[in-house]
């Protein structure tokens, strides 16, 4: 295991070292100590390594992640795993706004709560939040799955496209063009798979599914009061 | 004896002119606002309202066709490990694959590369053809993040964080369904044929403090190699430029309201934002106040048409200019040979601006395969290169006449204004006076 002390060496050095790893590297396990909320820790990784961050991370931790596994043993700031392409990002604590924003793939797991705009403009990422999520989550969500074991805040899925939103608890309100959907066999299988990956024992039967009503897919004057 | 009453000619109202009346009639008939492409079409204070003084007894000119007048510009010298150097101070503005056809994007890359300058992606991501045909490619980082991925980010020569554009500061976009081909839909991860909204705000940051962190992230992901531009629509140019610098930009791109868009409401284009003439000096002032003029480069755009416009923008303090609408015209947009087809669309060559509806006879603002095939990217690229060459030669001609061995040596002192408004906006004297409104006594 490689240990990197962010109190002693600069972030730029860490990220450069991680980016330089070849795909067949044998330095596959990294431990980052003293992160102290620094921003962009482990951003832009593209090698099959595991990076464990021992403490709290700042903004954009694991941003644009590809292939790698990043575990934060603490909380993470704004935009954790933003635009993630693949791999796995696991946050042991809570996360701030815009978690998984615009993510294209991979799995983001949040053990605690996520603030507002969780999954905003998500494009294929899977997100599992074991706590609750804040307002305007999944705004303009295009593709992928958002699983919430707790509650969802106001305007869930506003202007949503084709993403699926699974919520176990209450939904304070739905956003424009978001509606409850039937939880069919395909969706149940997707949900069960994500719960298993996130090591949750929640029952699929406890969830409701929300998605696009597809009424705003074409701009029309009759929908003006919805905009 | 019969008497014929004397009648005056019908009198049109200056307030309710013919176009205004037709717009009211159109709105009443359809119930929807007018959407179009392009930039502001109204008469605005512009570079035409400025003149160069040229050399005189107190200024010594350079010999045309003989003495060298440099045109190169290096962008990204502040933080980037790999700044980019352009041979000419004219770049191609961001325009998306989706808004434009594949051959049009290829032609832009070919034309820019022939003369040693850059082209820019747009909303929707980078296509392999575009990367392949663009020697220097700037990758736009937009609120929608359509097609955004770290591989393309690393393939880019520079990154442009787009906050706004001159045609619609504060507005997002809407690519109408008829332009959402299977390929465009796939690149944007959206269903085919639906109207695609491009967000007006970035999804994971708000305000300049966040922007600074976002830029830091982009630098970390690309190992601090790429110049990072911040593009703003001209609305509060002094403060926005200062905040972009504060946020860590290498380059500020400032787009005036004459700058084009693929599709926006006409009322937005014509009534929001500032003309570029009024925006350059405040932006330059912000850079000077921060001690960053020429250290953070300034690219300006919005209504650049000829080498005189380029020279005037540089004289006011810009490091380079960017063109969009003019580049499309050089490719073949609004070509009179398509007049019958423009007429069939209810327009005419020279006024066609329905870039949003995908039926462009010139094959540029379309995703229709038959229409797109009309544009030969090699020939169109050559036309663009010719045009860029003319812009550069014209700019050099003026610079030499002002005694400058490099176009960047042009300065406000080389200029006067023809109108009080232009004098105030550009911060140069009204012609024949020493008066700069707001700065010096008459």
XYZ file of C-alpha atoms in Angstrom:
669
model
C 0.000 0.000 0.000
C 1.178 3.496 -0.839
C 0.535 6.123 1.818
C 0.409 9.784 0.874
C 0.312 12.524 3.507
C -1.459 15.613 2.203
C -0.184 17.586 5.190
C 3.357 17.016 4.013
C 3.093 16.948 0.222
C 0.998 18.988 -2.221
C -2.219 17.781 -3.804
C -0.814 18.365 -7.275
C 1.863 15.801 -6.580
C -0.688 13.247 -5.438
C -2.963 13.602 -8.446
C -0.037 13.634 -10.864
C 1.267 10.396 -9.314
C -2.147 8.760 -9.558
C -2.588 9.884 -13.160
C 0.800 8.476 -14.077
C -0.111 4.955 -12.979
C -0.227 2.486 -15.862
C -3.246 0.226 -16.233
C -1.172 -2.739 -15.060
C 0.253 -0.984 -12.031
C 0.965 -3.032 -8.947
C 0.528 0.047 -6.778
C -3.182 -0.646 -6.598
C -3.939 0.487 -3.057
C -3.366 4.045 -1.909
C -4.111 5.634 1.439
C -4.420 9.401 1.722
C -3.986 10.808 5.189
C -4.630 14.335 6.437
C -6.939 15.304 3.560
C -8.313 18.162 5.706
C -11.051 19.039 3.243
C -8.735 19.704 0.334
C -10.438 20.032 -3.037
C -10.141 17.774 -6.084
C -8.540 14.902 -4.202
C -8.188 11.898 -6.508
C -9.815 13.779 -9.404
C -9.395 12.438 -12.900
C -8.255 8.917 -12.002
C -8.181 6.431 -14.857
C -6.444 3.338 -13.508
C -7.861 0.315 -11.622
C -6.673 1.353 -8.185
C -8.303 1.797 -4.812
C -7.761 5.112 -3.064
C -8.843 5.420 0.555
C -9.106 8.930 1.943
C -8.813 8.952 5.715
C -10.833 12.007 6.643
C -12.996 14.665 5.073
C -12.656 15.672 1.426
C -13.510 19.052 -0.100
C -15.102 19.857 -3.435
C -14.986 17.553 -6.460
C -13.407 14.574 -4.746
C -13.050 11.777 -7.340
C -14.302 14.103 -10.058
C -14.534 12.497 -13.521
C -13.437 9.178 -12.073
C -12.798 6.316 -14.477
C -12.237 2.725 -13.398
C -10.859 3.542 -9.949
C -12.425 2.921 -6.551
C -12.337 5.859 -4.163
C -13.449 5.527 -0.540
C -13.826 8.570 1.701
C -13.735 7.741 5.391
C -15.474 10.971 6.277
C -17.649 13.564 4.568
C -17.268 14.986 1.071
C -17.932 18.461 -0.249
C -19.700 19.795 -3.301
C -19.705 17.746 -6.480
C -18.262 14.482 -5.228
C -17.784 12.118 -8.189
C -19.024 14.789 -10.563
C -19.084 13.586 -14.172
C -17.900 10.128 -13.091
C -17.540 7.799 -16.070
C -17.009 4.433 -14.378
C -15.642 2.858 -11.221
C -16.930 3.243 -7.690
C -16.937 6.079 -5.174
C -18.001 5.306 -1.628
C -18.553 8.003 0.991
C -18.803 6.807 4.579
C -20.274 10.088 5.826
C -22.484 12.826 4.367
C -22.029 14.708 1.107
C -22.733 18.280 0.108
C -24.550 19.577 -2.960
C -24.467 18.194 -6.478
C -23.199 14.743 -5.594
C -22.673 12.725 -8.755
C -23.593 15.691 -10.930
C -23.617 14.895 -14.673
C -22.122 11.462 -13.977
C -22.080 9.155 -16.985
C -21.435 5.834 -15.295
C -20.083 4.009 -12.286
C -21.576 3.749 -8.809
C -21.649 6.409 -6.103
C -22.615 5.209 -2.629
C -23.304 7.639 0.199
C -23.740 6.095 3.633
C -25.136 9.308 5.107
C -27.220 12.112 3.646
C -26.781 14.103 0.455
C -27.594 17.790 0.183
C -29.500 19.497 -2.625
C -29.135 18.798 -6.321
C -27.933 15.250 -5.766
C -27.703 13.615 -9.188
C -28.304 16.848 -11.073
C -28.076 16.269 -14.846
C -26.985 12.668 -14.240
C -26.274 10.902 -17.527
C -25.997 7.249 -16.633
C -24.411 7.105 -13.200
C -25.972 5.000 -10.437
C -26.257 6.691 -7.055
C -27.300 5.054 -3.790
C -27.884 7.374 -0.824
C -28.595 5.524 2.392
C -29.852 8.644 4.138
C -31.961 11.444 2.701
C -31.414 13.860 -0.195
C -32.025 17.577 -0.396
C -34.141 19.711 -2.728
C -33.926 19.847 -6.519
C -32.255 16.473 -6.684
C -32.119 14.763 -10.083
C -32.882 18.078 -11.789
C -32.762 17.479 -15.563
C -31.574 13.940 -14.858
C -31.023 12.262 -18.204
C -30.151 8.633 -17.484
C -29.068 6.316 -14.703
C -30.575 5.382 -11.354
C -30.872 7.297 -8.093
C -31.749 5.186 -5.061
C -32.678 6.953 -1.817
C -33.262 4.940 1.310
C -34.430 7.987 3.256
C -36.539 10.938 2.168
C -36.319 13.308 -0.799
C -36.649 17.099 -0.622
C -38.661 19.495 -2.712
C -38.939 19.347 -6.492
C -37.510 15.886 -6.957
C -36.735 15.152 -10.601
C -37.678 18.536 -11.952
C -37.510 18.499 -15.776
C -36.303 14.919 -15.659
C -35.556 12.985 -18.825
C -35.021 9.210 -18.651
C -33.384 8.640 -15.257
C -35.086 6.390 -12.677
C -35.567 7.645 -9.126
C -36.224 5.074 -6.399
C -37.238 6.539 -3.019
C -38.043 4.527 0.096
C -39.172 7.384 2.308
C -41.289 10.432 1.660
C -40.978 12.852 -1.222
C -41.667 16.414 -0.190
C -42.740 17.342 -3.702
C -42.145 16.356 -7.288
C -40.696 18.785 -9.810
C -42.127 19.670 -13.198
C -42.772 16.661 -15.448
C -41.818 14.120 -12.772
C -44.410 11.512 -11.826
C -44.671 8.252 -9.960
C -44.209 5.214 -12.177
C -45.070 1.570 -11.853
C -42.275 -0.438 -10.323
C -42.124 -3.224 -12.871
C -39.991 -6.319 -13.049
C -37.148 -4.632 -14.897
C -36.996 -1.764 -12.446
C -37.197 -4.125 -9.482
C -34.228 -6.048 -10.822
C -32.215 -2.866 -11.299
C -33.070 -1.701 -7.780
C -32.286 -5.057 -6.217
C -28.929 -5.122 -7.946
C -27.998 -1.649 -6.730
C -29.092 -2.383 -3.159
C -26.949 -5.489 -3.205
C -23.952 -3.597 -4.554
C -24.403 -1.017 -1.835
C -24.717 -3.781 0.783
C -28.141 -2.624 1.873
C -30.721 -5.013 3.212
C -33.640 -2.735 2.341
C -36.518 -4.453 0.583
C -37.373 -3.564 -2.993
C -41.028 -3.559 -1.960
C -40.462 -0.521 0.251
C -39.584 1.769 -2.691
C -41.545 3.927 -5.067
C -40.325 4.752 -8.548
C -40.397 8.203 -10.114
C -39.563 9.204 -13.655
C -40.472 11.466 -16.533
C -44.049 12.115 -17.566
C -42.500 13.131 -20.915
C -44.973 15.983 -21.285
C -42.286 18.644 -21.593
C -40.129 16.853 -24.133
C -41.327 19.241 -26.795
C -41.748 22.884 -26.032
C -45.403 23.774 -26.299
C -47.267 26.906 -25.332
C -49.925 24.939 -23.490
C -47.256 23.880 -20.987
C -46.127 27.438 -20.284
C -47.346 27.325 -16.699
C -45.062 24.360 -16.049
C -41.897 26.216 -17.010
C -64.923 70.796 -62.648
C -63.878 67.727 -60.722
C -61.419 68.030 -57.900
C -58.994 65.323 -56.919
C -58.277 65.428 -53.222
C -54.627 65.920 -52.445
C -53.388 62.999 -50.386
C -50.030 62.420 -48.783
C -48.247 59.124 -49.153
C -49.159 56.454 -46.586
C -47.174 57.160 -43.440
C -45.471 54.351 -41.578
C -44.918 54.744 -37.886
C -41.351 54.844 -36.620
C -42.583 53.104 -33.499
C -44.827 50.574 -35.197
C -42.648 49.983 -38.229
C -43.413 47.245 -40.748
C -41.288 44.647 -39.021
C -42.820 45.432 -35.641
C -46.315 45.111 -37.071
C -45.442 41.788 -38.695
C -44.057 40.521 -35.408
C -47.243 41.475 -33.543
C -49.255 39.745 -36.232
C -47.043 36.661 -36.073
C -47.261 36.515 -32.266
C -51.032 36.888 -32.372
C -51.343 34.102 -34.909
C -48.988 31.598 -33.268
C -48.970 32.397 -29.548
C -45.256 31.758 -29.308
C -42.239 34.025 -29.276
C -39.903 34.160 -32.227
C -36.858 31.933 -32.011
C -33.955 32.421 -34.385
C -30.224 32.120 -34.730
C -27.559 34.780 -35.018
C -26.843 37.823 -32.908
C -28.400 41.236 -32.426
C -29.577 42.686 -35.729
C -30.541 46.111 -34.468
C -28.304 49.092 -35.192
C -25.777 49.347 -32.392
C -22.729 51.452 -31.630
C -19.968 49.401 -33.204
C -16.447 49.419 -34.551
C -17.681 51.378 -37.594
C -18.012 54.319 -35.223
C -14.246 54.372 -34.712
C -11.475 55.502 -37.035
C -7.742 55.004 -36.974
C -5.661 58.150 -37.208
C -2.762 56.568 -39.076
C 0.742 57.975 -39.119
C 1.557 61.644 -39.436
C 4.453 63.962 -38.648
C 4.523 62.659 -35.108
C 3.993 58.987 -36.013
C 6.224 56.986 -38.333
C 4.580 54.319 -40.520
C 5.980 50.959 -41.506
C 6.456 50.053 -45.123
C 3.555 48.019 -46.463
C 4.485 44.661 -48.073
C 8.045 45.020 -46.800
C 8.420 45.633 -43.109
C 7.296 42.925 -40.770
C 4.174 43.315 -38.683
C 3.721 40.394 -36.306
C 0.346 38.776 -35.750
C 1.063 35.860 -33.418
C -0.513 35.551 -29.994
C 0.225 33.186 -27.124
C -2.646 32.243 -24.845
C -2.464 30.663 -21.413
C 0.798 32.025 -20.101
C -0.494 32.545 -16.577
C -0.720 28.990 -15.230
C -0.771 26.441 -18.039
C 2.282 24.272 -18.606
C 1.441 24.207 -22.305
C 0.232 27.609 -23.538
C -0.955 27.712 -27.123
C 0.427 29.998 -29.792
C -1.734 31.118 -32.694
C -0.241 32.541 -35.867
C -3.047 35.055 -36.217
C -5.108 36.890 -33.585
C -8.408 35.556 -34.922
C -9.927 32.378 -33.477
C -13.060 30.403 -34.270
C -15.746 30.643 -31.601
C -17.484 27.684 -29.984
C -20.247 26.178 -32.091
C -21.673 22.760 -31.419
C -21.971 19.639 -33.468
C -25.723 19.485 -33.353
C -26.240 23.147 -34.030
C -23.883 22.689 -36.995
C -23.541 19.764 -39.360
C -20.570 17.432 -39.283
C -19.143 18.813 -42.552
C -19.470 22.360 -41.211
C -17.526 21.487 -38.062
C -14.903 19.749 -40.152
C -14.638 22.789 -42.425
C -14.125 25.077 -39.440
C -11.297 22.858 -38.255
C -9.717 22.684 -41.676
C -9.916 26.423 -42.269
C -8.566 27.374 -38.853
C -5.732 24.871 -39.107
C -4.656 26.116 -42.528
C -3.863 29.530 -41.062
C -2.569 28.371 -37.692
C -5.394 29.295 -35.407
C -7.792 27.457 -33.136
C -11.345 26.288 -33.365
C -13.684 25.476 -30.518
C -16.174 22.746 -29.691
C -19.657 23.606 -28.453
C -22.502 22.187 -26.461
C -22.591 18.488 -27.259
C -18.996 17.471 -26.950
C -16.067 16.782 -29.213
C -16.330 14.699 -32.371
C -13.374 12.683 -33.685
C -13.673 14.488 -37.017
C -13.433 17.838 -35.296
C -10.403 16.809 -33.252
C -8.812 15.269 -36.297
C -9.153 18.327 -38.478
C -8.314 20.953 -35.845
C -4.641 21.441 -35.118
C -5.540 23.522 -32.081
C -8.876 22.704 -30.484
C -10.471 24.425 -27.508
C -12.923 22.237 -25.581
C -15.909 24.016 -24.117
C -16.995 23.123 -20.585
C -20.665 24.071 -20.511
C -23.500 23.926 -17.994
C -25.197 21.016 -19.777
C -21.980 18.950 -19.852
C -23.397 17.165 -22.887
C -20.739 14.768 -24.140
C -18.326 15.880 -21.433
C -15.694 13.291 -20.568
C -12.144 13.344 -19.217
C -10.628 11.624 -22.270
C -11.722 14.430 -24.560
C -10.723 16.953 -21.920
C -7.189 15.608 -22.084
C -7.223 15.588 -25.898
C -8.031 19.295 -25.985
C -5.400 21.985 -26.347
C -7.301 24.359 -24.070
C -10.483 24.341 -21.990
C -13.113 27.060 -22.140
C -15.437 27.272 -19.138
C -18.559 28.865 -20.551
C -20.460 31.135 -18.201
C -22.433 32.909 -20.869
C -22.495 34.159 -24.417
C -23.195 37.558 -25.854
C -26.417 36.682 -27.639
C -28.008 35.545 -24.392
C -26.174 36.372 -21.167
C -28.040 34.516 -18.457
C -29.749 32.181 -20.890
C -29.357 28.541 -21.673
C -30.295 26.988 -24.959
C -32.766 24.772 -26.718
C -31.779 22.527 -29.588
C -35.085 21.750 -31.236
C -36.076 18.186 -31.909
C -35.716 18.338 -35.660
C -31.951 18.704 -35.214
C -31.612 15.788 -32.794
C -30.323 13.091 -35.076
C -29.450 9.651 -33.652
C -25.797 10.671 -33.398
C -26.537 13.981 -31.703
C -28.906 12.242 -29.288
C -26.337 9.597 -28.411
C -23.599 12.165 -27.791
C -25.933 14.002 -25.419
C -27.445 10.914 -23.729
C -30.973 11.983 -24.591
C -33.850 10.516 -26.591
C -33.922 11.208 -30.312
C -36.186 13.940 -31.591
C -36.965 15.718 -28.323
C -36.249 19.389 -27.703
C -33.002 19.465 -25.760
C -32.608 22.077 -23.120
C -29.107 23.333 -22.402
C -28.931 24.565 -18.836
C -28.228 28.190 -18.027
C -26.339 27.429 -14.804
C -23.530 25.025 -14.105
C -24.771 22.080 -12.061
C -21.978 21.881 -9.513
C -20.855 25.379 -8.728
C -22.334 28.780 -8.004
C -20.434 32.033 -7.787
C -16.804 33.010 -8.190
C -15.507 31.228 -5.105
C -16.829 27.929 -6.410
C -15.581 28.706 -9.903
C -12.063 29.025 -8.550
C -12.328 25.532 -7.097
C -13.855 24.179 -10.302
C -10.976 25.575 -12.329
C -8.561 24.021 -9.865
C -10.260 20.657 -10.401
C -9.971 20.962 -14.186
C -6.299 21.817 -13.811
C -5.731 18.853 -11.501
C -7.472 16.472 -13.913
C -5.324 17.707 -16.802
C -2.156 18.016 -14.709
C -2.035 21.805 -15.103
C -1.160 21.491 -18.794
C -4.105 23.170 -20.507
C -4.839 26.871 -20.692
C -8.219 27.512 -19.116
C -10.426 30.172 -20.630
C -13.517 31.655 -19.006
C -16.129 32.866 -21.477
C -18.610 35.527 -20.429
C -21.438 37.254 -22.201
C -20.976 41.007 -22.104
C -23.173 42.358 -19.348
C -20.958 43.468 -16.462
C -17.598 43.281 -18.206
C -15.515 45.001 -15.527
C -16.664 42.841 -12.639
C -17.015 39.616 -14.597
C -13.499 39.983 -15.966
C -12.146 40.727 -12.513
C -13.941 37.711 -11.066
C -12.722 35.454 -13.859
C -9.173 36.550 -13.115
C -9.731 36.053 -9.419
C -11.036 32.571 -10.161
C -7.818 31.646 -11.894
C -8.566 32.033 -15.589
C -5.659 32.057 -18.019
C -7.784 33.705 -20.695
C -11.014 35.703 -20.595
C -13.340 35.446 -23.596
C -15.768 38.354 -23.801
C -18.700 38.040 -26.195
C -20.848 41.016 -27.136
C -24.523 40.961 -28.056
C -23.790 40.855 -31.773
C -22.299 37.414 -31.252
C -24.435 34.672 -32.708
C -26.328 31.809 -31.156
C -27.767 28.690 -32.718
C -31.223 29.329 -31.315
C -32.669 31.805 -28.851
C -35.670 34.056 -28.512
C -35.375 37.167 -30.659
C -36.431 39.305 -27.707
C -33.513 37.907 -25.694
C -30.982 38.454 -28.462
C -32.045 42.031 -29.075
C -32.645 43.226 -25.514
C -30.182 41.563 -23.144
C -26.487 42.265 -22.914
C -24.102 44.866 -24.235
C -22.569 45.624 -27.614
C -18.946 44.598 -27.761
C -17.787 48.176 -28.370
C -18.958 49.159 -24.895
C -17.436 46.131 -23.190
C -13.791 45.960 -24.172
C -12.476 48.938 -22.257
C -14.118 47.974 -18.943
C -12.692 44.460 -19.291
C -9.247 45.831 -20.086
C -9.563 48.245 -17.179
C -10.272 45.331 -14.853
C -7.181 43.529 -16.116
C -5.079 46.675 -15.710
C -6.415 47.345 -12.217
C -5.363 43.829 -11.258
C -1.987 44.148 -12.981
C -2.975 41.310 -15.307
C -3.310 42.977 -18.706
C -1.371 40.852 -21.223
C -0.779 38.282 -18.466
C -4.355 37.049 -18.610
C -5.196 37.281 -22.289
C -8.457 38.799 -23.494
C -10.325 37.452 -26.524
C -13.305 39.492 -27.685
C -16.093 38.585 -30.078
C -19.441 39.737 -31.333
C -19.719 41.357 -34.739
C -16.159 41.011 -36.020
C -16.412 41.286 -39.820
C -13.187 42.628 -41.288
C -9.600 43.425 -40.486
C -10.494 46.904 -39.317
C -12.752 45.391 -36.652
C -9.896 43.110 -35.609
C -7.468 46.018 -35.439
C -9.885 48.175 -33.446
C -10.550 45.391 -30.929
C -6.810 44.894 -30.472
C -6.221 48.636 -30.193
C -8.769 48.779 -27.391
C -6.714 46.207 -25.512
C -7.788 42.738 -26.630
C -5.174 40.097 -27.364
C -7.256 38.304 -29.982
C -10.739 38.177 -31.429
C -13.098 35.340 -32.115
C -15.531 34.924 -34.979
C -18.615 32.759 -35.366
C -21.216 34.290 -37.653
C -18.577 35.602 -40.063
C -16.964 32.165 -40.166
C -20.281 30.564 -41.116
C -20.781 33.140 -43.855
C -17.294 32.340 -45.136
C -18.233 28.652 -45.258
C -21.297 29.459 -47.371
C -24.101 30.576 -45.059
C -26.629 32.912 -46.705
C -25.201 32.208 -50.148
C -27.335 33.925 -52.866
C -27.196 30.788 -55.005
C -29.757 29.295 -52.619
C -32.100 32.284 -52.972
C -35.054 30.250 -54.229
C -34.804 27.923 -51.254
C -34.456 30.790 -48.804
C -37.573 32.296 -50.378
C -39.418 29.013 -49.918
C -38.526 29.212 -46.219
C -39.924 32.729 -46.028
C -36.541 34.417 -45.978
C -33.914 35.717 -48.363
C -30.173 35.387 -48.768
C -28.574 37.854 -46.394
C -31.368 37.668 -43.841
C -31.726 33.903 -43.268
C -31.455 33.268 -39.549
C -33.637 30.239 -38.882
C -30.599 28.272 -37.830
C -32.724 26.546 -35.208
C -35.017 24.647 -37.535
C -32.508 22.463 -39.320
C -33.509 23.284 -42.909
C -30.506 25.366 -43.844
C -30.161 25.276 -47.661
C -26.396 25.795 -47.315
C -26.049 22.601 -45.274
C -24.387 24.315 -42.305
C -26.963 24.644 -39.499
C -28.606 21.293 -40.116
C -28.473 17.619 -39.275
C -30.348 16.620 -42.435
C -27.963 14.324 -44.329
C -28.991 15.563 -47.762
C -28.615 19.203 -46.836
C -25.387 18.593 -44.911
C -23.887 16.842 -47.924
C -24.159 20.083 -49.891
C -21.240 21.525 -47.973
C -17.845 20.358 -49.188
C -15.694 20.600 -46.037
C -12.456 20.899 -48.000
C -13.698 23.722 -50.194
C -15.505 25.447 -47.328
C -12.416 25.135 -45.159
C -10.384 26.759 -47.912
C -12.879 29.635 -48.083
C -12.623 30.115 -44.350
C -8.831 30.102 -44.522
C -8.969 32.695 -47.289
C -11.230 34.869 -45.200
C -9.083 34.544 -42.087
C -6.086 35.482 -44.202
C -7.844 38.598 -45.452
C -8.769 39.620 -41.904
C -5.140 39.304 -40.915
C -3.785 41.182 -43.929
C -6.264 43.985 -43.386
C -5.362 44.227 -39.727
C -1.661 44.332 -40.595
C -2.282 47.022 -43.190
C -3.826 49.254 -40.576
C -1.207 48.428 -37.965
C 1.640 49.313 -40.334
C -0.084 52.570 -41.200
C -0.077 53.339 -37.494
C 3.610 52.472 -37.291
C 3.242 49.196 -35.414
C 5.592 46.259 -35.859
C 3.083 43.958 -34.179
C -0.693 44.145 -34.179
C -0.604 44.079 -30.378
C 1.149 47.428 -30.418
C -2.058 49.101 -31.592
C -3.435 51.231 -28.785
C -6.388 53.451 -27.926
C -4.327 56.499 -28.823
C -4.501 55.344 -32.456
C -8.281 55.743 -32.458
C -10.940 58.437 -32.521
C -14.706 58.113 -32.476
C -17.275 59.431 -34.913
C -20.064 59.686 -32.350
C -20.284 60.833 -28.771
C -21.695 57.450 -27.809
C -18.811 55.545 -29.349
C -16.316 57.945 -27.788
C -17.801 57.273 -24.363
C -17.981 53.529 -24.852
C -14.557 53.054 -26.369
C -12.874 55.642 -24.193
C -11.307 57.450 -27.145
C -11.719 61.114 -28.170
C -14.532 62.305 -30.345
C -12.949 62.998 -33.733
C -11.594 66.526 -33.977
C -11.665 67.047 -30.230
C -9.837 65.964 -27.124
C -13.118 65.021 -25.525
C -13.623 61.578 -24.074
C -17.103 61.711 -22.556
C -16.971 60.823 -18.897
C -13.206 61.186 -18.727
C -12.050 64.552 -19.976
C -13.518 68.014 -20.382
C -14.797 69.229 -23.721
